[in-house]
Short mmCIF file of C-alpha atoms in Angstrom, two decimals:
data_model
loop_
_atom_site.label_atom_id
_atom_site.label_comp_id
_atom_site.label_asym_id
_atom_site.label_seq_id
_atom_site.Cartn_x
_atom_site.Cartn_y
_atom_site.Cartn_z
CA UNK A 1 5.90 -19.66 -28.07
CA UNK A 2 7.16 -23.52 -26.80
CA UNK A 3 6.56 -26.68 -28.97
CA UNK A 4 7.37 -29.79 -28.49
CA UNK A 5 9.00 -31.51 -31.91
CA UNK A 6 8.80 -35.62 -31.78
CA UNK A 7 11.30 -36.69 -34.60
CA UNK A 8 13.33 -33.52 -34.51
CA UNK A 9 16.28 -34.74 -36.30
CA UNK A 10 14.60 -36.18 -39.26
CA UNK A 11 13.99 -35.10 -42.55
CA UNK A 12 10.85 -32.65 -42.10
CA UNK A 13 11.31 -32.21 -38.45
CA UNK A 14 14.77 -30.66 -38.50
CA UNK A 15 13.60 -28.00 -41.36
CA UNK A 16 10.52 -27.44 -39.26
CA UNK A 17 12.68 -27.28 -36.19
CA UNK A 18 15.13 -24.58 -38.05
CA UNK A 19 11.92 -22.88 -39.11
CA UNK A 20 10.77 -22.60 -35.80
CA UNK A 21 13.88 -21.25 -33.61
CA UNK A 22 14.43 -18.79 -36.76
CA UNK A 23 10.73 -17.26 -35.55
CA UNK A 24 11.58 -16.92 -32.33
CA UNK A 25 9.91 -19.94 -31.05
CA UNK A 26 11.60 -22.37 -28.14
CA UNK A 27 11.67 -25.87 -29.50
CA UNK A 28 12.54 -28.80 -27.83
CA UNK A 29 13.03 -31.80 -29.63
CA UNK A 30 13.01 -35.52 -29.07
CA UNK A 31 14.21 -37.89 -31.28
CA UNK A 32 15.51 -42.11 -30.34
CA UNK A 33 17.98 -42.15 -33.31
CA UNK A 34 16.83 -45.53 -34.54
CA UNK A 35 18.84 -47.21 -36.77
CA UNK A 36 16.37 -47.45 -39.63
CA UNK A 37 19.17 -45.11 -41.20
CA UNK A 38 22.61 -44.40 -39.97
CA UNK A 39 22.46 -41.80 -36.96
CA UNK A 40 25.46 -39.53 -37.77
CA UNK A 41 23.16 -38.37 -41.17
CA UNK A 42 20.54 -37.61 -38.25
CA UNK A 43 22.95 -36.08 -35.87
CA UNK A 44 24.34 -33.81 -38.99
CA UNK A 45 20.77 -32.21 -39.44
CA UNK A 46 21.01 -30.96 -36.32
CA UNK A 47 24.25 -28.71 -36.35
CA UNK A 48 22.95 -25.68 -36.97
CA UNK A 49 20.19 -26.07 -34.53
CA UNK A 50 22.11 -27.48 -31.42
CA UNK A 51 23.86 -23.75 -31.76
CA UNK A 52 20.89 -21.93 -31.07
CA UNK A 53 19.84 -21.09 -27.32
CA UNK A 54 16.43 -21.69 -28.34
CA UNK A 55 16.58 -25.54 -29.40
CA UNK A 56 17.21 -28.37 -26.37
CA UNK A 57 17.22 -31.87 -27.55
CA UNK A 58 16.08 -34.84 -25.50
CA UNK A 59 17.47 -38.10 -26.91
CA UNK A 60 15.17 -41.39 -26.36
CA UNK A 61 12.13 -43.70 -27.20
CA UNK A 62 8.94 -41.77 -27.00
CA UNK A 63 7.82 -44.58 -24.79
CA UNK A 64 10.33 -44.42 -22.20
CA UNK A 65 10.59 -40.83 -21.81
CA UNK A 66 9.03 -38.62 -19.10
CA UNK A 67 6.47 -36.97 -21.65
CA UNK A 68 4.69 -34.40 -18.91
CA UNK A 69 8.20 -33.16 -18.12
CA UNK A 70 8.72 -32.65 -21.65
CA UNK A 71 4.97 -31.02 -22.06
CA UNK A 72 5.25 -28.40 -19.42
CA UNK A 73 4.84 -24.95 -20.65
CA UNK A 74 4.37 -26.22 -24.48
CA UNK A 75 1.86 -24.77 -26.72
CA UNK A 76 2.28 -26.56 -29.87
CA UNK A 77 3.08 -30.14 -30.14
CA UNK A 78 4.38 -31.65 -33.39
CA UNK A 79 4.16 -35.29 -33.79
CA UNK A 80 6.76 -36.47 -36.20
CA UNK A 81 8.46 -39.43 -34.99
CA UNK A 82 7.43 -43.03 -36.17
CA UNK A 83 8.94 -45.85 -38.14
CA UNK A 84 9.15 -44.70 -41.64
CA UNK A 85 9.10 -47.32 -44.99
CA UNK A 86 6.32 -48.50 -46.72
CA UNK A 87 8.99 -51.79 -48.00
CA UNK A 88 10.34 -52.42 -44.54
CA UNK A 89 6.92 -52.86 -42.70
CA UNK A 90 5.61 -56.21 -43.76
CA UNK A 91 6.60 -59.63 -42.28
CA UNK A 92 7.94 -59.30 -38.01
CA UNK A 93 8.76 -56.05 -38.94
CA UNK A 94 5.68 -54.98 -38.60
CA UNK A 95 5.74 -54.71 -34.91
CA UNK A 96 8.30 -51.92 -35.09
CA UNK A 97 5.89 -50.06 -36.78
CA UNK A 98 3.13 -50.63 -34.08
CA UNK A 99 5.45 -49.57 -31.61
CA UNK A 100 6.24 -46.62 -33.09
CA UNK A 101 3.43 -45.23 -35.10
CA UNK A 102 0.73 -46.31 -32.74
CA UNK A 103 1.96 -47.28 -29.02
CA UNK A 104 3.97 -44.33 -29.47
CA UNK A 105 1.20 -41.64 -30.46
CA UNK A 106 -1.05 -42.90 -27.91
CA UNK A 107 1.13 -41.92 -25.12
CA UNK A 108 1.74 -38.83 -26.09
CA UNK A 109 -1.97 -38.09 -26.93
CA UNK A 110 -2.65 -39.05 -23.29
CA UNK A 111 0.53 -37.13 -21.78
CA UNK A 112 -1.56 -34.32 -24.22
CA UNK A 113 -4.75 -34.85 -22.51
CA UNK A 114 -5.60 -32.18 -20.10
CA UNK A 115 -2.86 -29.85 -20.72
CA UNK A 116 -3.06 -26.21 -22.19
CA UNK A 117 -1.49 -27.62 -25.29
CA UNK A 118 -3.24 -25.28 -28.03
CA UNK A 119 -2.58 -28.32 -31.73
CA UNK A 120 -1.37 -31.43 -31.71
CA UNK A 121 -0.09 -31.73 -35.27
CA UNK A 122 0.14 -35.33 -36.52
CA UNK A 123 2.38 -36.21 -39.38
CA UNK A 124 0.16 -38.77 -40.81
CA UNK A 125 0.87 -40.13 -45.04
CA UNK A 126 0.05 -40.23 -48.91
CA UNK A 127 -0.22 -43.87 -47.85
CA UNK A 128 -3.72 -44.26 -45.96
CA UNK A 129 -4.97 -44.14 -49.30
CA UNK A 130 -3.44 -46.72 -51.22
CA UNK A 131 -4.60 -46.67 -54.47
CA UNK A 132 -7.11 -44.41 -54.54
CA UNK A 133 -10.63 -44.43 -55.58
CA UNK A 134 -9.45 -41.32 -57.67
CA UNK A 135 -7.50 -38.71 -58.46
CA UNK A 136 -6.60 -36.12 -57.27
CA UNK A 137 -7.83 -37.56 -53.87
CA UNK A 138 -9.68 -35.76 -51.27
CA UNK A 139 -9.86 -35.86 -48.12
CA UNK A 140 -13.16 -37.16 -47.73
CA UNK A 141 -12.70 -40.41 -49.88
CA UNK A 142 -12.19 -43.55 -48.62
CA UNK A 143 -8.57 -44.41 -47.04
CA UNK A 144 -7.88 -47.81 -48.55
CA UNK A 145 -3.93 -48.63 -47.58
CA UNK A 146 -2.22 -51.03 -49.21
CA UNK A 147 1.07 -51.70 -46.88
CA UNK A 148 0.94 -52.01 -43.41
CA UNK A 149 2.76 -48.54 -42.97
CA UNK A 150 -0.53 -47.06 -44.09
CA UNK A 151 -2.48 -49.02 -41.79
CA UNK A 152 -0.14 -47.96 -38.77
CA UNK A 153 -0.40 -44.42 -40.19
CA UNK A 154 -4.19 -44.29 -40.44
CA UNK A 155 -4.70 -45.74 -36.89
CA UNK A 156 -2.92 -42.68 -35.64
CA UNK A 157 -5.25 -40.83 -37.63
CA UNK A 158 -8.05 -42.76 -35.65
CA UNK A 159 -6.69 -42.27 -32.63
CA UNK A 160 -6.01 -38.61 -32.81
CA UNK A 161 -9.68 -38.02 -33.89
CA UNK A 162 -10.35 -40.21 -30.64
CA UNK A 163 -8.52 -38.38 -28.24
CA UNK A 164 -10.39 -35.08 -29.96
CA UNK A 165 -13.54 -36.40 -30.15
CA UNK A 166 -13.66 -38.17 -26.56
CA UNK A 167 -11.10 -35.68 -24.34
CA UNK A 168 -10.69 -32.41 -26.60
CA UNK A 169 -7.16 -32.68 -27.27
CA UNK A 170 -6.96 -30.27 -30.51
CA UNK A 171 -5.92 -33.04 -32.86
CA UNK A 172 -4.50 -31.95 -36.63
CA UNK A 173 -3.80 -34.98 -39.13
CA UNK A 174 -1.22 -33.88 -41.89
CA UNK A 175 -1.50 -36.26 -44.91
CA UNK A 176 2.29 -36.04 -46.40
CA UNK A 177 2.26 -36.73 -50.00
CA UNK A 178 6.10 -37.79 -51.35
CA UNK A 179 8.30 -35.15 -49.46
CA UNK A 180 11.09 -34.83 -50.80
CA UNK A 181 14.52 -32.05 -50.77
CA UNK A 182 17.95 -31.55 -48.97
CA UNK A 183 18.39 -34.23 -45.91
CA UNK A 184 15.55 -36.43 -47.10
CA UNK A 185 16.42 -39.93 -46.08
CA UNK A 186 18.72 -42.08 -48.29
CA UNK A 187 16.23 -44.93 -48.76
CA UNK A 188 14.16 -42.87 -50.85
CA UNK A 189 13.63 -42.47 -54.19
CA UNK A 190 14.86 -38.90 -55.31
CA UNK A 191 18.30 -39.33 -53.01
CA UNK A 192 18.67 -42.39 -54.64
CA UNK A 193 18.48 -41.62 -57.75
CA UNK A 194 20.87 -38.47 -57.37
CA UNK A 195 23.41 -40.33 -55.20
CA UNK A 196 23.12 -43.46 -57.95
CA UNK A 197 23.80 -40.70 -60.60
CA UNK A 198 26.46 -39.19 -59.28
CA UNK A 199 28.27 -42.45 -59.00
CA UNK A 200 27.59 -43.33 -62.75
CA UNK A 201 25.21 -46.20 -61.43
CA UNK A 202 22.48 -47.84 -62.88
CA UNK A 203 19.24 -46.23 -60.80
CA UNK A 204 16.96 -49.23 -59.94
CA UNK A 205 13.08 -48.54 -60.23
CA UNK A 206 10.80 -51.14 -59.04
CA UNK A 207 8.08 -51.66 -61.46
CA UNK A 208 8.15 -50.17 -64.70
CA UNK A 209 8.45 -46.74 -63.36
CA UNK A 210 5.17 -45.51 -65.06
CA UNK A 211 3.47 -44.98 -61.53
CA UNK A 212 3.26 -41.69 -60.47
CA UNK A 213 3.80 -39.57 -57.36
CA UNK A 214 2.14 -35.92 -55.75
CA UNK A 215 5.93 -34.73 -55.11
CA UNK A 216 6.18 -31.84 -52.60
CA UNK A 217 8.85 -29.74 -51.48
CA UNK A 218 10.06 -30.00 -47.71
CA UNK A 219 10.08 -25.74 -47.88
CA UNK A 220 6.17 -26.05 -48.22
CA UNK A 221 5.75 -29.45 -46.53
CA UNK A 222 6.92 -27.38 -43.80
CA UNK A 223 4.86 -24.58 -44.05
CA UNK A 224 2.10 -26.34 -43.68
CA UNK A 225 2.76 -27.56 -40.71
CA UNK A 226 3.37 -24.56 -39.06
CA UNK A 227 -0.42 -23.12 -40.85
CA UNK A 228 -1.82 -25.92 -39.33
CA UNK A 229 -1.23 -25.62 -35.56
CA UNK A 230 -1.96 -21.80 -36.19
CA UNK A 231 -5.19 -22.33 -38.29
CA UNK A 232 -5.98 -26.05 -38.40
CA UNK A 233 -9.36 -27.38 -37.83
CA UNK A 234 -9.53 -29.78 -34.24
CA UNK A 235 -10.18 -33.06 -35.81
CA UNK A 236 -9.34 -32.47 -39.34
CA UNK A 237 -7.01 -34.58 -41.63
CA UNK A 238 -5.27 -32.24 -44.20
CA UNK A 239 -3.76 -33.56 -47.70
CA UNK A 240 -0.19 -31.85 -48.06
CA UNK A 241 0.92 -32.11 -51.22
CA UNK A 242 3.28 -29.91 -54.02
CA UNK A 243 0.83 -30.47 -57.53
CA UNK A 244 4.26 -31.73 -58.99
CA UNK A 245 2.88 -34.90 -60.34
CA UNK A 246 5.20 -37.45 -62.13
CA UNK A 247 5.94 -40.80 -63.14
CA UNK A 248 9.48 -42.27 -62.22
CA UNK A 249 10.58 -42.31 -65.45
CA UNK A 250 9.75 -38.83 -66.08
CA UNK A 251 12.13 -37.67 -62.50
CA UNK A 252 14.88 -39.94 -63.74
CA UNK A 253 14.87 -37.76 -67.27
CA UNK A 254 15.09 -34.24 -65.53
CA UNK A 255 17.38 -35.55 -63.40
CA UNK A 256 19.71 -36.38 -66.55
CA UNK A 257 18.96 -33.38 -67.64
CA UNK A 258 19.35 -31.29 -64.61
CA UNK A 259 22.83 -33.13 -63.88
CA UNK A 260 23.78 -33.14 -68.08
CA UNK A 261 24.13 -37.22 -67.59
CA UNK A 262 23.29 -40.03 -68.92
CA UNK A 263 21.27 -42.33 -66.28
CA UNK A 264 20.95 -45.91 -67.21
CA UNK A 265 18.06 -47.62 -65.05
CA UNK A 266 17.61 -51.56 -64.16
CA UNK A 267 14.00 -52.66 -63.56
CA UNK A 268 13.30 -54.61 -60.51
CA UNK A 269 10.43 -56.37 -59.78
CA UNK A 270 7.67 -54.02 -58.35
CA UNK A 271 7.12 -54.11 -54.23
CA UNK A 272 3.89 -54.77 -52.36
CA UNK A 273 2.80 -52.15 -50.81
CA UNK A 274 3.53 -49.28 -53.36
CA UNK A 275 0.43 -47.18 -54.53
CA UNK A 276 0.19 -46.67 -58.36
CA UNK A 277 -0.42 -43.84 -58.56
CA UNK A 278 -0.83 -40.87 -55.87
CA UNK A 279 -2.36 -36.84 -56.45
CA UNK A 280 -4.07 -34.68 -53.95
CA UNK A 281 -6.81 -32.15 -54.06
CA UNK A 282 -5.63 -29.59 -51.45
CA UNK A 283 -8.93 -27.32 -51.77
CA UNK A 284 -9.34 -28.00 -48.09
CA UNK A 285 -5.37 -27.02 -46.84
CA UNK A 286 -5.78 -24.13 -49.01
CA UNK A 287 -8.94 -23.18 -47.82
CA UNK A 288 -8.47 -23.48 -43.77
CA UNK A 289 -4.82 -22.76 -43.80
CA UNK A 290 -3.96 -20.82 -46.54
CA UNK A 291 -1.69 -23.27 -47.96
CA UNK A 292 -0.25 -22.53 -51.65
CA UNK A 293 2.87 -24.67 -52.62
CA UNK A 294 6.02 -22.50 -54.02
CA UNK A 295 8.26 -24.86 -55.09
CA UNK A 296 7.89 -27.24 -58.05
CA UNK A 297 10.03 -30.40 -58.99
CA UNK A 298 12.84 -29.07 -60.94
CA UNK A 299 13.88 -26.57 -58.87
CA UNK A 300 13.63 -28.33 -55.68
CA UNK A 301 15.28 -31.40 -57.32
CA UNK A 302 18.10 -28.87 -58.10
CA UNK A 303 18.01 -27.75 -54.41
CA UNK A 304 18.71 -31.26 -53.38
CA UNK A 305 21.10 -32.20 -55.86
CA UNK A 306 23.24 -29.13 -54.96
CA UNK A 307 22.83 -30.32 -51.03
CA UNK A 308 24.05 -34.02 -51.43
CA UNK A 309 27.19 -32.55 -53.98
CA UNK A 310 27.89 -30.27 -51.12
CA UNK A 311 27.59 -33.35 -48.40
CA UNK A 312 29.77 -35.43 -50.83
CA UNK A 313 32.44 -32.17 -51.02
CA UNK A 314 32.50 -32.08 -47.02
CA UNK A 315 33.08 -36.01 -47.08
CA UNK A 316 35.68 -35.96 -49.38
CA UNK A 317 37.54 -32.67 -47.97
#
């Protein structure tokens, strides 16, 4: 089997990507290497990957590559790349975001069109939701987003139904809820909160750290993916998500615990943009794809502790 991985040397698509070649599959991955976050952390997820015979990489912008080069002979195309942040995207920022959650997926949808590709697998987000008419949240309910990353997100949504609907392209939407694990990115909340706690630094929680989260584990974040471009529905939207549900406060005590600290927090004021709350029903990903989370929050949090001590080790070494 060939896919095609968009975002390869992210957070999910470099464990998906490792997944993949592991199989047996031939991946070939693009990713632009924005500087949203610094590259070399990017570059690093790919060691083990760039060893393998298997795995090609293809450095550049989605929207200046030649995408039916890239296409030829693939049977699976995973669409990960995209401006990440739900903090970053108001104000001009914002037309990153349109550039590379929508432009972006709408080329590739129409370098898609008319090929033998069998999925197109869209990472889509938690966020088209915003707070939710209730919870857990299913897939059916209506997507109310509350930053302009959810908007971008749920207009790739749109579009992938579009290109489905209109030219048969066998669309997949994967609704992400709170990934988290070894290599997620450093703006986020659990590698913050470890890497703040390692230091002996106050962790800073916007809000009052009372809202709560769907946490999943890359492990099955991953597996999911790879269900749904075997057993997806064309034109479905999936929720992904771990049934680890927490408030902030309630990760930053297990992660005393886990680390035998003491973690002092600072409130800041809370950001626009940031759901409440967040928790999936994933009756339907069960259902159609046989999905069933393994991992729960403590012992991935101790999986991703143990990876950033190790990253620290190689640093310091």
């Amino acid at each position: 089997m060939s896919v095609l991985i968009t975002g390869v040397a992210g957070f999910i698509g470099s464990h998906l990507a490792e997944r993949l070649v592991d199989s047996g599959a031939s991946v070939v991955g693009t990713d632009g290497f924005t500087t949203y976050y610094d590259p070399t952390l990017k570059r690093g997820n790919l060691e083990g990957l760039e060893r393998s015979e298997r795995f090609r990489l293809v450095e550049g912008n989605l929207r200046d590559l030649e995408l039916s080069e890239l296409l030829a002979g693939v049977d699976v195309v995973y669409h990960l790349a995209g401006q990440p942040g739900v903090r970053r995207s108001w104000g001009r920022e914002f037309e990153v975001y349109l550039n590379e959650n929508l432009l972006a997926t709408q080329l590739v949808l129409e370098a898609v069109r008319g090929t033998d590709v069998r999925r197109f697998v869209f990472a889509s987000s938690s966020s088209v939701y915003g707070d939710a008419e209730r919870l857990p949240t299913r897939e059916s309910d209506t997507p109310r987003p509350v930053s302009p990353y959810g908007v971008t997100k749920l207009a790739g949504e749109h579009l992938c139904h579009l290109y489905f609907s209109r030219f048969d392209v066998p669309t997949v939407a994967l609704r992400y809820f709170t990934v988290f694990g070894p290599r997620q990115r450093p703006d986020m909340a659990f590698t913050r909160f470890i890497q703040a706690a390692m230091e002996d630094r106050e962790i800073e929680v916007f809000g009052d750290g009372l809202q709560s989260r769907d946490f999943t584990y890359v492990d099955d974040a991953v597996s999911a993916t790879i269900a749904a471009a075997e057993k997806g529905r064309p034109g479905e939207a999936y929720n992904i998500a771990g049934g680890a549900q927490a408030t902030v406060l309630e990760v930053i005590e297990l992660l005393g615990e886990l680390l035998g600290l003491g973690v002092p927090v600072r409130h800041l004021p809370p950001v626009p943009g940031d759901a409440r709350h967040t928790g999936a029903d994933v009756e339907k990903a069960r259902g159609d794809l046989g999905y069933a989370p393994r991992t729960g929050l403590k012992e991935g949090m101790s999986k991703q502790i143990a990876a950033l001590k190790s990253l620290r080790a190689e640093a310091e070494s």
